Coordinates of C-alpha atoms in Angstrom, one line a residue:
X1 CA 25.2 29.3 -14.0
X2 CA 25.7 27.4 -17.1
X3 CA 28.6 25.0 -17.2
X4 CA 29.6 21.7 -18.6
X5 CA 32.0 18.9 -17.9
X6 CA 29.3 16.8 -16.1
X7 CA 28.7 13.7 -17.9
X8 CA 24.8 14.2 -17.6
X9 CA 22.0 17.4 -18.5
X10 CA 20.8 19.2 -15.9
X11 CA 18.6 22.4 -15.1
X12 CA 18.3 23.3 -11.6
X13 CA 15.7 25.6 -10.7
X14 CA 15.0 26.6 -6.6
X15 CA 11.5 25.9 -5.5
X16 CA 10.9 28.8 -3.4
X17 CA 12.4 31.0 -6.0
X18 CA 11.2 29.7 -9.4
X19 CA 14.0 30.5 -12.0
X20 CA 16.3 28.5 -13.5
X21 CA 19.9 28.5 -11.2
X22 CA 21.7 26.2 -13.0
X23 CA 22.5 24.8 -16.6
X24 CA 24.7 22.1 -17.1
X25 CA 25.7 20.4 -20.1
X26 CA 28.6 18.1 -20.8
X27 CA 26.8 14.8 -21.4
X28 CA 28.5 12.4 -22.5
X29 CA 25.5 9.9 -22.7
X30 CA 27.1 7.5 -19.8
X31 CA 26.9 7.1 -16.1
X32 CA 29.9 5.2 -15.5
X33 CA 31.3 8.0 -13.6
X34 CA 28.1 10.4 -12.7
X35 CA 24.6 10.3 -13.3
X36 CA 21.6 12.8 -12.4
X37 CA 21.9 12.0 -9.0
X38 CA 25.5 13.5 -8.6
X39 CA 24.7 16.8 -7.5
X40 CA 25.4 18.3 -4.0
X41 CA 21.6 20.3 -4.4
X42 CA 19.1 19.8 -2.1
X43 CA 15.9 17.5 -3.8
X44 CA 13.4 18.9 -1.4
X45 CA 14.8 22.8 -2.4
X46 CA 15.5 22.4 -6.2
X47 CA 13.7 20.7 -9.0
X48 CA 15.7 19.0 -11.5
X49 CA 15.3 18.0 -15.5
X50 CA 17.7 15.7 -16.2
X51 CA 19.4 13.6 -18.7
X52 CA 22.3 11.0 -18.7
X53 CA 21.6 8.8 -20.9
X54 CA 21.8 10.9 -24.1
X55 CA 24.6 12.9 -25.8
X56 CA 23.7 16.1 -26.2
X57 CA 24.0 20.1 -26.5
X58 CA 22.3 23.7 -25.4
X59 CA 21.3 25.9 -28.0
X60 CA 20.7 29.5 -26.0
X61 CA 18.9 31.8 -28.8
X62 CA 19.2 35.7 -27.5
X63 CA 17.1 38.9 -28.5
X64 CA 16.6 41.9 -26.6
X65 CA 13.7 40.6 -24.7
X66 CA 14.3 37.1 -23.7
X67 CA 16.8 33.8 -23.8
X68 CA 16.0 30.8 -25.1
X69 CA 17.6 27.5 -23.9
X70 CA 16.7 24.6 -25.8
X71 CA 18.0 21.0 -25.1
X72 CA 18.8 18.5 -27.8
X73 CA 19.8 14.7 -27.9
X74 CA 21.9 13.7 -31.1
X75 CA 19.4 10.9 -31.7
X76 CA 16.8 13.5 -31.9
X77 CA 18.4 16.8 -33.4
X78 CA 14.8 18.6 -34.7
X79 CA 12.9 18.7 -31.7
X80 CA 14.3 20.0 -27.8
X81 CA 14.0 17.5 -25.4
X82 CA 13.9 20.4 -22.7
X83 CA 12.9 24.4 -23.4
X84 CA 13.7 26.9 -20.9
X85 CA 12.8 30.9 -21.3
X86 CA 13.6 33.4 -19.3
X87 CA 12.0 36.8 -20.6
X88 CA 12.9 40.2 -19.6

């Protein structure tokens, strides 16, 4: 799943099953309404990488044998703060 509206970063990946589940990015860079612990997952099932303190953005890069998704915080736009691939 990749989404956004969240005010945080978040990828979400099931223990037992060792893939990312979830992508979410909508971050505002406050917690006044949500923070990284605003999420209905279970800690001891999923592992989380999180960010709420930052504004940022996903940049998914695609070819025919894998997807890249790279996090970036505006204060910090040459380097991801989080990579993610998934290869076919």
């Amino acid at each position: 799943v990749l989404c956004g509206h969240e005010h945080f970063y978040a990828r979400a990946i099931d223990k037992k099953n060792p893939r990312p589940m979830y992508f979410i990015c909508g971050n505002s860079g406050s917690d006044e309404h949500y923070n990284c612990n605003a999420h209905p997952l279970d800690p001891t099932r999923f592992e989380f990488k999180c960010d709420n303190v930052h504004f940022g953005a996903i940049k998914v890069k695609v070819t025919a044998n894998k997807a890249i998704f790279e996090y970036y915080a505006v204060e910090e736009p040459n380097s991801p703060q989080d990579v993610y691939v998934i290869s076919k």
